[in-house]
Coordinates of C-alpha atoms in Angstrom, one line a residue:
Chain A
M15 CA 87.9 118.6 96.9
S16 CA 85.6 117.4 94.2
K17 CA 83.0 114.7 94.9
P18 CA 84.2 111.1 95.0
I19 CA 83.6 109.0 91.9
L20 CA 83.4 105.8 94.0
S21 CA 82.5 105.9 97.6
A22 CA 82.1 103.1 100.1
Q23 CA 80.6 103.7 103.5
D24 CA 81.0 101.2 106.3
L25 CA 81.3 98.4 103.8
T26 CA 81.6 94.8 105.1
V27 CA 82.3 91.5 103.3
Y28 CA 81.6 88.5 105.5
Y29 CA 82.1 85.0 104.2
P30 CA 79.9 82.4 106.0
L31 CA 82.0 79.5 107.4
R32 CA 80.9 75.9 107.2
H33 CA 80.7 75.3 110.9
R34 CA 80.0 78.5 112.6
G35 CA 80.3 82.2 112.2
F36 CA 81.8 84.3 109.5
L37 CA 85.2 85.3 108.1
R38 CA 85.3 89.0 108.3
A39 CA 87.3 89.8 105.2
V40 CA 86.3 93.4 105.1
D41 CA 85.1 94.8 108.4
G42 CA 83.6 98.3 108.1
V43 CA 85.6 100.1 105.4
S44 CA 84.8 103.7 104.3
L45 CA 86.9 104.7 101.3
D46 CA 86.6 107.4 98.7
L47 CA 88.1 107.3 95.2
Y48 CA 88.2 110.8 93.6
P49 CA 88.1 111.6 89.9
G50 CA 91.4 111.3 88.2
E51 CA 93.3 110.0 91.1
V52 CA 95.3 106.8 91.6
L53 CA 94.5 105.4 95.0
G54 CA 96.8 102.6 96.2
L55 CA 95.4 100.0 98.5
V56 CA 98.2 98.2 100.3
G57 CA 98.3 95.4 102.9
E58 CA 99.6 92.0 103.6
S59 CA 98.1 88.7 102.5
G60 CA 94.7 88.0 104.1
C61 CA 94.1 91.7 105.0
G62 CA 91.0 91.8 102.8
K63 CA 92.3 94.1 100.1
S64 CA 91.2 91.9 97.2
S65 CA 87.8 91.2 98.8
L66 CA 87.3 95.0 99.1
G67 CA 88.3 95.5 95.5
R68 CA 85.9 92.9 94.3
A69 CA 83.1 94.2 96.5
L70 CA 83.7 97.7 95.0
I71 CA 82.7 96.5 91.6
R72 CA 80.2 94.0 92.9
L73 CA 81.9 90.9 91.7
H74 CA 80.5 89.7 95.0
D75 CA 78.1 91.8 96.9
P76 CA 79.1 93.4 100.2
S77 CA 77.3 92.0 103.3
S78 CA 76.4 95.5 104.5
G79 CA 77.2 99.1 104.0
S80 CA 76.6 101.5 101.1
L81 CA 78.4 102.0 97.9
S82 CA 77.9 104.8 95.4
A83 CA 79.5 105.1 92.1
L84 CA 79.3 108.1 89.7
G85 CA 76.6 109.5 91.8
T86 CA 74.4 106.4 91.6
D87 CA 73.5 104.0 94.4
F88 CA 75.4 101.1 93.0
L89 CA 74.0 98.5 95.4
S90 CA 70.4 99.1 94.4
L91 CA 71.1 98.4 90.7
K92 CA 69.7 95.2 89.3
G93 CA 69.4 93.2 86.1
R94 CA 69.9 95.2 82.9
K95 CA 70.6 98.5 84.6
L96 CA 73.4 96.8 86.6
R97 CA 74.9 95.2 83.5
E98 CA 74.8 98.6 81.7
F99 CA 76.3 100.4 84.6
R100 CA 79.2 98.0 84.9
R101 CA 80.9 99.3 81.8
N102 CA 81.9 102.3 83.9
I103 CA 84.0 100.2 86.2
Q104 CA 86.5 97.6 84.9
M105 CA 89.0 95.4 86.5
V106 CA 92.5 94.0 85.8
F107 CA 93.6 90.9 87.7
Q108 CA 96.9 89.5 88.9
D109 CA 97.3 86.5 86.7
P110 CA 96.9 87.2 83.0
Y111 CA 97.2 83.5 82.3
A112 CA 94.0 82.9 84.2
S113 CA 92.0 85.9 83.2
L114 CA 92.1 85.4 79.4
N115 CA 90.2 82.6 77.7
P116 CA 92.9 80.5 76.0
R117 CA 90.5 79.6 73.2
M118 CA 89.6 83.1 72.2
T119 CA 91.8 85.2 69.9
I120 CA 92.8 88.6 71.2
F121 CA 90.3 90.2 68.9
D122 CA 87.5 88.0 70.2
A123 CA 88.5 88.7 73.8
L124 CA 88.6 92.5 73.2
S125 CA 85.4 92.6 71.1
E126 CA 83.3 90.6 73.5
P127 CA 82.7 93.4 76.0
L128 CA 82.0 95.8 73.2
R129 CA 79.3 93.5 71.7
A130 CA 77.8 92.9 75.2
H131 CA 77.5 96.6 75.8
F132 CA 77.0 98.4 72.5
R133 CA 75.3 97.8 69.2
L134 CA 78.2 98.4 66.9
T135 CA 79.0 97.6 63.3
T136 CA 81.9 95.2 62.5
Q137 CA 83.9 98.2 61.4
E138 CA 83.3 100.1 64.6
V139 CA 84.3 97.1 66.7
S140 CA 87.5 96.7 64.7
K141 CA 88.3 100.3 65.1
K142 CA 87.8 100.3 68.9
V143 CA 89.8 97.1 69.3
A144 CA 92.7 98.6 67.2
K145 CA 92.6 101.7 69.4
A146 CA 92.7 99.7 72.6
L147 CA 95.6 97.6 71.4
E148 CA 97.5 100.7 70.3
Q149 CA 96.9 102.2 73.7
V150 CA 98.7 99.4 75.5
G151 CA 101.6 99.3 73.0
L152 CA 100.6 96.2 71.0
T153 CA 100.6 96.0 67.2
E154 CA 97.7 95.1 64.9
Q155 CA 99.2 91.7 64.3
A156 CA 98.3 90.7 67.9
R157 CA 94.6 90.7 67.1
D158 CA 94.4 87.2 65.5
K159 CA 96.7 85.5 67.9
Y160 CA 95.9 83.5 71.0
P161 CA 96.9 84.3 74.6
H162 CA 99.5 81.5 74.7
E163 CA 101.5 83.2 72.0
F164 CA 102.3 86.0 74.3
S165 CA 104.6 86.5 77.3
G166 CA 103.3 87.4 80.7
G167 CA 103.9 91.1 80.3
Q168 CA 102.2 91.1 76.9
R169 CA 99.2 89.2 78.3
Q170 CA 98.9 91.7 81.1
R171 CA 98.8 94.4 78.4
I172 CA 96.0 92.5 76.7
A173 CA 94.1 92.3 79.9
I174 CA 94.5 96.0 80.4
A175 CA 93.3 96.6 76.8
R176 CA 90.3 94.5 77.5
A177 CA 89.4 96.6 80.5
L178 CA 90.0 99.9 78.5
V179 CA 88.0 99.0 75.4
L180 CA 84.8 100.2 77.1
D181 CA 86.2 103.5 78.1
P182 CA 85.6 103.0 81.8
K183 CA 85.6 105.8 84.4
V184 CA 87.1 103.6 87.1
L185 CA 89.8 100.9 86.8
I186 CA 90.4 98.5 89.7
A187 CA 93.7 96.8 89.3
D188 CA 94.3 93.9 91.7
E189 CA 98.1 93.1 91.9
P190 CA 98.5 93.7 88.2
V191 CA 102.3 93.5 88.1
S192 CA 102.9 90.9 90.9
S193 CA 103.4 88.0 88.6
L194 CA 105.8 89.8 86.3
D195 CA 109.5 90.0 86.3
V196 CA 111.2 93.2 87.4
S197 CA 112.2 94.3 83.9
V198 CA 108.7 93.8 82.6
Q199 CA 107.0 95.1 85.7
A200 CA 108.4 98.6 85.1
Q201 CA 106.9 98.5 81.5
V202 CA 103.4 97.7 82.7
L203 CA 103.6 100.2 85.6
N204 CA 104.6 103.0 83.2
L205 CA 101.9 101.9 80.8
L206 CA 99.2 102.1 83.5
K207 CA 100.5 105.5 84.6
E208 CA 100.5 106.8 81.1
I209 CA 97.0 105.5 80.4
Q210 CA 95.7 107.0 83.6
K211 CA 97.1 110.4 82.7
S212 CA 95.9 110.4 79.1
T213 CA 92.4 109.2 79.8
G214 CA 91.9 110.8 83.2
L215 CA 90.3 107.7 84.6
S216 CA 90.4 106.9 88.3
M217 CA 92.3 103.9 89.5
L218 CA 92.3 101.8 92.6
F219 CA 95.7 100.0 92.6
I220 CA 95.7 97.0 94.9
S221 CA 99.1 95.5 95.9
H222 CA 101.1 94.0 98.7
N223 CA 104.2 95.7 97.3
L224 CA 104.8 99.1 98.9
S225 CA 107.5 100.2 96.5
V226 CA 105.2 99.6 93.6
V227 CA 102.3 101.3 95.3
K228 CA 104.4 104.3 96.1
Y229 CA 105.5 104.6 92.5
I230 CA 102.1 104.7 91.0
S231 CA 99.7 106.2 93.6
D232 CA 98.7 109.7 94.4
R233 CA 97.1 108.6 97.7
I234 CA 97.5 105.4 99.6
A235 CA 95.2 103.5 102.0
V236 CA 96.8 100.9 104.3
M237 CA 94.7 97.9 105.3
Y238 CA 95.0 95.5 108.2
L239 CA 92.7 92.7 109.1
G240 CA 89.7 94.0 107.2
K241 CA 90.1 97.6 108.2
I242 CA 91.7 100.7 106.8
V243 CA 94.2 101.9 109.4
E244 CA 95.6 104.9 107.6
T245 CA 95.2 107.0 104.4
A246 CA 97.5 109.7 103.2
N247 CA 99.1 111.3 100.2
R248 CA 102.0 109.3 99.0
E249 CA 104.6 111.8 100.2
D250 CA 103.1 112.0 103.7
L251 CA 102.6 108.3 104.1
F252 CA 106.2 107.6 103.7
E253 CA 107.6 110.7 105.3
K254 CA 105.5 110.7 108.4
P255 CA 103.5 107.5 108.8
L256 CA 101.3 107.8 111.9
H257 CA 99.9 104.3 112.4
P258 CA 102.3 101.9 114.1
Y259 CA 101.4 99.2 111.6
T260 CA 102.2 101.5 108.7
Q261 CA 105.5 102.4 110.3
A262 CA 106.4 98.7 110.8
L263 CA 105.4 97.8 107.3
I264 CA 107.5 100.6 105.8
S265 CA 110.5 99.7 107.9
A266 CA 110.3 96.0 106.8
V267 CA 110.4 96.7 103.0
P268 CA 113.9 96.0 101.8
I269 CA 115.5 98.9 99.8
P270 CA 117.9 98.0 96.9
D271 CA 120.8 100.0 98.5
P272 CA 123.3 98.1 100.6
K273 CA 124.5 101.1 102.6
L274 CA 121.0 102.2 103.5
E275 CA 120.1 98.6 104.4
R276 CA 123.1 98.4 106.8
E277 CA 122.1 101.5 108.6
R278 CA 118.3 101.0 108.7
K279 CA 116.5 100.3 111.9
R280 CA 113.6 97.9 111.6
I281 CA 110.5 98.1 113.8
P282 CA 110.0 94.4 114.6
L283 CA 106.5 93.1 114.6
T284 CA 106.1 90.2 116.9
G285 CA 103.5 87.5 116.5
E286 CA 101.4 86.6 113.6
L287 CA 98.4 88.1 111.8
P288 CA 95.3 87.1 113.9
S289 CA 92.6 85.2 112.1
A290 CA 89.8 87.1 110.4
E291 CA 87.4 84.4 111.7
N292 CA 87.9 85.7 115.2
P293 CA 89.5 89.1 115.1
P294 CA 90.7 90.7 118.3
L295 CA 88.2 93.0 120.1
G296 CA 89.0 96.7 120.1
C297 CA 91.7 97.6 117.8
A298 CA 92.6 94.7 115.5
F299 CA 96.3 95.5 115.7
H300 CA 96.5 95.6 119.5
T301 CA 97.9 92.0 119.7
R302 CA 101.1 93.1 117.8
C303 CA 101.2 96.8 118.6
P304 CA 104.2 98.3 120.4
W305 CA 102.1 101.2 121.7
V306 CA 99.2 99.3 123.1
V307 CA 97.2 100.9 126.0
P308 CA 94.2 99.4 127.9
R309 CA 91.8 101.4 125.8
C310 CA 92.9 99.6 122.6
L311 CA 91.6 96.3 124.0
E312 CA 88.1 97.5 124.4
E313 CA 87.4 100.2 121.9
R314 CA 87.9 100.2 118.2
P315 CA 89.6 103.4 116.9
K316 CA 87.8 105.2 114.1
L317 CA 89.6 106.4 111.0
Q318 CA 89.9 110.1 111.7
A319 CA 91.4 113.0 109.8
V320 CA 94.6 114.5 111.2
A321 CA 94.7 118.2 111.7
S322 CA 97.5 118.7 109.2
G323 CA 95.8 118.0 105.9
N324 CA 94.9 115.0 104.0
Q325 CA 95.9 112.2 106.3
E326 CA 93.6 109.9 108.3
V327 CA 94.6 107.4 110.9
A328 CA 92.7 104.9 113.1
C329 CA 94.8 104.9 116.3
F330 CA 94.3 106.3 119.8
E331 CA 98.0 106.8 120.3
A332 CA 99.0 108.2 116.9
G333 CA 100.5 111.6 117.0
K334 CA 101.3 111.3 120.7
K335 CA 104.6 109.5 120.1
E336 CA 107.6 111.1 118.6
N337 CA 109.4 109.0 116.0
Chain B
M13 CA 140.6 82.3 101.8
K14 CA 139.9 79.0 100.1
P15 CA 136.4 78.7 98.6
L16 CA 134.0 76.2 100.0
L17 CA 132.2 75.8 96.7
S18 CA 133.9 76.6 93.4
I19 CA 131.8 76.4 90.2
Q20 CA 133.8 76.4 87.0
D21 CA 132.4 76.7 83.5
Y22 CA 129.4 74.7 84.5
K23 CA 126.8 73.8 81.9
A24 CA 123.5 72.0 82.3
H25 CA 121.0 71.8 79.5
F26 CA 117.4 70.4 79.2
Y27 CA 116.7 68.1 76.2
T28 CA 113.1 68.8 75.4
R29 CA 110.8 68.0 72.5
R30 CA 111.0 71.6 71.4
G31 CA 114.8 71.6 71.4
I32 CA 117.7 72.1 73.8
V33 CA 117.1 74.6 76.6
K34 CA 120.5 76.0 77.7
A35 CA 119.4 76.7 81.2
V36 CA 122.9 76.9 82.6
N37 CA 125.4 77.9 79.9
G38 CA 128.9 78.2 81.4
I39 CA 128.9 79.8 84.8
T40 CA 131.9 80.4 87.1
Y41 CA 132.1 81.7 90.7
D42 CA 133.2 80.8 94.2
V43 CA 131.4 80.7 97.5
H44 CA 133.4 81.3 100.7
P45 CA 132.8 80.0 104.2
G46 CA 130.7 82.4 106.4
Q47 CA 129.7 84.5 103.4
T48 CA 126.3 84.9 101.7
L49 CA 126.4 84.8 97.9
A50 CA 123.2 86.1 96.3
I51 CA 122.2 84.9 92.9
V52 CA 119.8 87.4 91.2
G53 CA 118.0 87.1 88.0
E54 CA 114.5 87.1 86.5
S55 CA 112.5 83.9 86.0
G56 CA 114.1 81.6 83.6
S57 CA 117.6 83.0 84.1
G58 CA 118.8 79.7 85.4
K59 CA 119.4 80.7 89.0
S60 CA 117.5 77.8 90.5
V61 CA 118.6 75.2 88.0
S62 CA 122.2 76.2 88.4
Q63 CA 122.0 75.0 92.0
L64 CA 119.5 72.1 91.9
S65 CA 121.1 70.4 89.0
Y66 CA 124.6 69.7 90.5
L67 CA 123.0 68.4 93.6
G68 CA 121.2 65.7 91.6
L69 CA 117.8 67.2 92.4
L70 CA 116.5 67.4 88.9
P71 CA 115.4 64.5 86.7
T72 CA 118.0 63.3 84.1
P73 CA 116.7 63.2 81.4
P74 CA 115.5 65.8 80.4
L75 CA 118.4 67.4 82.2
K76 CA 121.9 66.7 81.0
I77 CA 125.1 68.1 82.6
M78 CA 127.2 69.3 79.8
G79 CA 130.5 70.0 81.4
G80 CA 132.5 72.0 84.0
Q81 CA 133.3 71.4 87.6
V82 CA 131.5 72.0 90.9
L83 CA 134.1 71.6 93.6
F84 CA 132.8 71.3 97.1
D85 CA 135.6 71.2 99.7
G86 CA 137.8 70.3 96.8
N87 CA 135.8 67.3 95.5
D88 CA 133.9 67.5 92.2
L89 CA 130.2 66.9 92.9
L90 CA 129.7 66.2 89.2
Q91 CA 131.9 63.1 89.4
M92 CA 130.2 61.6 92.4
S93 CA 127.9 58.7 92.3
E94 CA 124.2 59.1 93.5
D95 CA 125.2 57.3 96.8
Q96 CA 128.0 59.7 97.5
L97 CA 125.8 62.7 96.6
R98 CA 123.1 61.5 98.9
K99 CA 125.6 61.5 101.8
I100 CA 126.3 65.2 101.2
R101 CA 122.8 66.4 100.5
G102 CA 120.9 67.3 103.7
D103 CA 124.1 66.9 105.7
K104 CA 126.9 69.2 104.6
I105 CA 124.7 70.9 102.0
S106 CA 121.2 71.8 103.0
M107 CA 118.4 73.5 101.1
I108 CA 115.3 75.5 101.9
F109 CA 112.7 76.3 99.2
Q110 CA 110.2 79.0 98.5
E111 CA 107.0 77.2 99.4
P112 CA 107.4 75.5 102.7
M113 CA 104.0 73.7 102.4
T114 CA 105.2 71.8 99.3
S115 CA 108.4 70.8 100.9
L116 CA 106.9 69.5 104.1
N117 CA 104.9 66.2 104.2
P118 CA 101.4 67.1 105.2
Y119 CA 100.8 63.6 106.7
L120 CA 103.8 63.5 109.0
K121 CA 104.2 65.3 112.3
I122 CA 106.8 68.0 112.2
G123 CA 108.9 66.0 114.7
S124 CA 109.0 62.9 112.5
Q125 CA 110.2 65.0 109.6
M126 CA 112.7 66.9 111.7
I127 CA 114.6 63.9 112.9
E128 CA 115.1 62.3 109.5
P129 CA 118.4 64.0 108.6
L130 CA 119.8 63.3 112.1
V131 CA 118.8 59.6 112.0
I132 CA 120.0 59.1 108.4
H133 CA 123.2 61.2 108.3
R134 CA 124.3 61.3 111.9
K135 CA 123.1 57.8 112.9
K136 CA 121.4 59.2 116.0
T137 CA 118.7 57.2 117.8
K138 CA 115.2 58.5 117.4
K139 CA 115.2 59.7 121.0
E140 CA 118.4 61.7 120.7
A141 CA 117.3 63.1 117.4
W142 CA 114.0 64.2 118.9
K143 CA 115.8 66.1 121.6
L144 CA 118.2 67.8 119.1
A145 CA 115.4 68.6 116.7
T146 CA 113.4 70.3 119.6
Q147 CA 116.4 72.4 120.3
A148 CA 116.7 73.3 116.7
L149 CA 113.1 74.5 116.7
E150 CA 113.8 76.6 119.8
R151 CA 116.8 78.2 118.0
V152 CA 114.6 79.5 115.1
G153 CA 112.3 81.2 117.6
L154 CA 109.4 78.8 117.8
S155 CA 107.8 79.0 121.2
R156 CA 106.6 75.7 122.7
A157 CA 108.9 73.7 120.6
D158 CA 107.8 70.5 122.3
Q159 CA 104.3 71.1 121.1
A160 CA 105.4 72.1 117.7
M161 CA 107.2 68.7 117.2
E162 CA 103.8 67.0 117.7
S163 CA 102.0 69.2 115.3
Y164 CA 101.3 68.8 111.6
P165 CA 102.4 71.4 108.9
H166 CA 98.9 72.7 108.3
E167 CA 98.7 73.9 111.9
F168 CA 101.3 76.6 111.2
S169 CA 101.3 79.9 109.3
G170 CA 103.6 80.4 106.3
G171 CA 106.2 82.2 108.4
M172 CA 106.2 79.5 111.0
R173 CA 106.5 76.7 108.4
Q174 CA 109.5 78.5 106.9
R175 CA 111.1 78.6 110.4
V176 CA 110.5 74.8 110.6
M177 CA 112.2 74.4 107.2
I178 CA 115.1 76.4 108.3
A179 CA 115.4 74.5 111.6
M180 CA 115.2 71.2 109.7
A181 CA 117.9 72.3 107.2
L182 CA 120.2 73.3 110.1
T183 CA 119.9 70.2 112.3
T184 CA 123.0 68.7 110.7
D185 CA 125.1 71.9 110.9
P186 CA 125.6 72.2 107.2
K187 CA 128.6 74.0 105.7
L188 CA 126.5 75.3 102.9
L189 CA 122.9 76.4 102.9
I190 CA 121.2 76.9 99.6
A191 CA 118.1 79.1 100.1
D192 CA 115.9 79.3 97.0
E193 CA 113.6 82.3 97.3
P194 CA 113.1 81.6 101.0
T195 CA 111.0 84.6 101.6
T196 CA 109.2 85.2 98.3
A197 CA 105.9 83.6 99.5
L198 CA 106.0 85.5 102.8
D199 CA 104.7 89.0 103.8
V200 CA 107.3 91.7 104.2
T201 CA 107.0 91.9 108.0
V202 CA 107.6 88.1 108.2
Q203 CA 110.3 88.3 105.5
A204 CA 112.2 90.7 107.7
Q205 CA 112.0 88.3 110.6
I206 CA 113.2 85.3 108.5
L207 CA 116.1 87.1 106.9
E208 CA 117.2 88.4 110.3
L209 CA 117.1 84.8 111.6
L210 CA 119.1 83.4 108.7
K211 CA 121.7 86.2 109.3
S212 CA 122.1 85.5 113.0
I213 CA 122.3 81.7 112.5
Q214 CA 124.9 82.2 109.8
Q215 CA 127.1 84.3 112.0
E216 CA 126.9 81.7 114.8
N217 CA 127.8 78.8 112.5
K218 CA 130.2 80.4 110.0
M219 CA 128.1 78.6 107.4
A220 CA 128.1 79.7 103.8
M221 CA 124.8 80.6 102.1
I222 CA 123.7 80.8 98.6
L223 CA 120.6 83.0 98.4
I224 CA 118.6 82.7 95.3
T225 CA 116.2 85.7 94.8
H226 CA 114.7 88.1 92.3
D227 CA 114.3 90.8 94.9
L228 CA 117.2 93.3 94.8
G229 CA 116.1 94.8 98.1
V230 CA 116.7 91.4 99.8
V231 CA 120.1 91.2 98.1
A232 CA 121.1 94.6 99.3
G233 CA 120.2 93.7 102.9
S234 CA 121.6 90.2 103.1
A235 CA 124.4 89.5 100.6
D236 CA 128.1 89.8 100.8
E237 CA 128.7 88.9 97.2
V238 CA 126.3 88.9 94.2
V239 CA 126.0 86.9 91.0
V240 CA 123.8 88.5 88.3
M241 CA 122.4 85.9 86.0
Y242 CA 120.6 86.2 82.6
A243 CA 119.5 83.5 80.2
G244 CA 121.8 80.9 81.7
R245 CA 124.9 83.1 81.8
V246 CA 126.6 85.0 84.6
F247 CA 126.7 88.7 83.5
E248 CA 128.4 90.2 86.5
T249 CA 129.8 89.1 89.9
G250 CA 131.3 91.2 92.7
S251 CA 130.8 92.4 96.2
V252 CA 127.4 93.7 97.1
D253 CA 128.8 97.3 96.9
D254 CA 130.4 96.6 93.5
I255 CA 127.1 95.5 92.1
F256 CA 124.9 98.2 93.5
Y257 CA 127.3 101.2 93.3
R258 CA 129.9 100.3 90.6
S259 CA 128.1 98.0 88.3
Q260 CA 129.7 97.7 84.9
H261 CA 127.1 95.6 83.0
P262 CA 124.3 97.3 81.2
Y263 CA 121.8 94.7 82.3
T264 CA 122.7 95.1 86.0
R265 CA 122.3 98.8 85.8
A266 CA 119.1 98.7 83.9
L267 CA 117.7 96.2 86.4
L268 CA 118.6 98.4 89.3
R269 CA 117.1 101.4 87.6
S270 CA 113.8 99.8 86.7
T271 CA 113.1 98.7 90.3
P272 CA 110.8 101.1 92.1
R273 CA 112.3 102.1 95.5
L274 CA 110.7 102.9 98.7
D275 CA 113.2 105.7 99.5
K276 CA 112.6 107.5 96.2
L277 CA 109.7 109.4 94.6
E278 CA 110.2 108.4 91.0
K279 CA 108.5 110.3 88.2
E280 CA 109.0 107.7 85.6
L281 CA 110.9 104.4 85.8
P282 CA 113.4 103.7 83.1
V283 CA 112.4 100.4 81.5
I284 CA 114.2 97.5 79.8
Q285 CA 112.5 97.1 76.5
G286 CA 111.3 93.7 75.3
N287 CA 111.2 90.3 77.1
P288 CA 113.7 87.8 78.4
P289 CA 114.7 85.5 75.5
D290 CA 113.5 82.0 74.8
L291 CA 116.3 79.8 75.9
I292 CA 115.9 77.4 73.0
S293 CA 116.8 80.0 70.5
V294 CA 119.6 81.8 72.3
S295 CA 122.5 82.5 69.9
E296 CA 126.2 82.2 70.5
G297 CA 126.3 85.9 71.2
C298 CA 125.2 87.9 74.2
P299 CA 121.6 86.9 75.1
F300 CA 120.9 90.5 76.3
Y301 CA 121.9 91.9 72.9
E302 CA 118.4 92.6 71.6
R303 CA 117.3 94.5 74.7
C304 CA 120.6 96.3 75.3
S305 CA 120.8 100.1 74.7
Y306 CA 124.6 99.7 74.1
Q307 CA 124.3 96.9 71.5
K308 CA 127.2 96.6 69.0
E309 CA 127.6 94.4 66.0
I310 CA 130.0 92.0 67.8
C311 CA 127.4 91.4 70.6
K312 CA 125.3 89.4 68.2
R313 CA 128.0 87.0 67.3
E314 CA 130.2 86.5 70.3
F315 CA 129.7 86.2 74.0
P316 CA 132.0 88.7 75.6
R317 CA 135.2 87.7 77.5
E318 CA 135.6 88.5 81.2
S319 CA 136.6 92.0 82.3
S320 CA 137.6 92.6 85.9
L321 CA 138.5 95.2 88.4
G322 CA 140.3 94.1 91.5
A323 CA 140.1 90.5 92.7
K324 CA 136.3 90.1 92.9
H325 CA 134.5 92.4 90.5
K326 CA 134.0 90.7 87.1
W327 CA 131.7 91.3 84.2
F328 CA 131.0 90.1 80.7
C329 CA 130.3 92.9 78.2
H330 CA 131.8 94.1 74.9
V331 CA 131.1 97.7 75.7
E332 CA 134.2 99.4 77.1
K333 CA 132.5 102.1 79.2
I334 CA 128.9 102.5 80.1
S335 CA 127.4 105.7 81.4

């Protein structure tokens, strides 16, 4: 396989708590994003997926670990070099109501990153903005309007255009369709897919929604309590999930098919997600795991490649059980 | 079987400064004892307002009930005084909402909130009510219910709070439970637990349930009957199998097709073009007209009459046959 375009090694994000200790939002994650791929990052609320996404573009700096992007040591960049480098990696957020300035026209919002990064004539800026708007399926007339004049789906298109206007190599999309209605969600998903194909950019797609992640991703990483527990190609992850958490997660997702739902067996997960302030020792999942053995309480399983191909799993018991 | 709740040509509009919002624009359906009726629709389709309004839970003005009947056990809720309604609400008809934190009082112990319906509606003493409420908490799977009664809402996780809400709604053994997006704020693994719990309680009590949701997967797994709403109108009603396998309305079909599914590897999702309409400017015709791939001249002018197949399956569309 080619060299990763974005590569995190043993990355941690700890938030200091007021009274004592840290909240371990991201607790030792190694993750590679390859050129031209869509990597889905899935997990439940509080698992650290957004913190990881933000650390990957240095919206906040990781507490430890290393991060390389496009062959550069991303964490060592400072000042002007960092600002210049950032054009390569752009982000789209969940709530297009919050991420667009209500007092800027669409043209202002889209030309701002261009002016910050390049010295362009007015004409060149206009041209690039027009191109970005066209890419996301909006008409020229949109450019002089304000965000409130658009629906949620259209606003998300604008946010995507704003990320694309700099021709980034990497796009990090954090729950980009979660606030949209089903009928609009499909439009935005197809748009992201189409843009990814036509520009060849690499995308990290963060979401709690497994069905959406499955639709858009080439490869998927599953996160639990600050750690990646499994990665696999999308076919493999859903056909033969190896980690007990992945299995439980997949079995819990409702499928819009009544007959299937009546026949399905769910793997029940007992208990609640432990706190990231005080995560369990050993394997973070052992408090809820149906396969737990004594070793899990003491030792933390590493993410390891499975003999058959492109799948990695962090579990001592994975592969031993027949499902 | 006699319906427990029968809604007939019910209309409720909001009078706002911008104009009249026809949030509920003539809806008709029945809810039967022991059955779950799911109301599906996108945001703004009127699914919540269609329930909250007849229970007197929305401020009037701006809301105005424009006509129709809502018969509960044969009595028209729309003709009742506020006093009469108050006796039914929280007793024979209970509700649970999406965000348990906003429906629980953060300053009061769970116990003090739990006993309220019993003391008010059932004239129990505080002591008796406390005992019954503790049992109710045990029934929804809270371990150490005694301790939970003495706790405050913030001490619980989202899933636990929703269990408390369910327990509270059930203390009076309601005949009808209205659950408005009860699992939307929860993680999928917790959602599965809560839906399972609701199902088992319902089978025990023979209670009817109205489940308001935008998630077609949840509908497939939980509903007996389904109402599909769009822009204040009912587009299609039928058994869960009618809707998922024999749907006759273009919107229902398009909605089902545009939802990514965990059991499929979709190449491209078929989308519904455009956005849901602004309810102020809806015409007399079919509100889906502009987005519909089967649109005809008549759709613009007239809302279609009811078509039906068998006793239950009904839909509203001018198109004779859709593919």
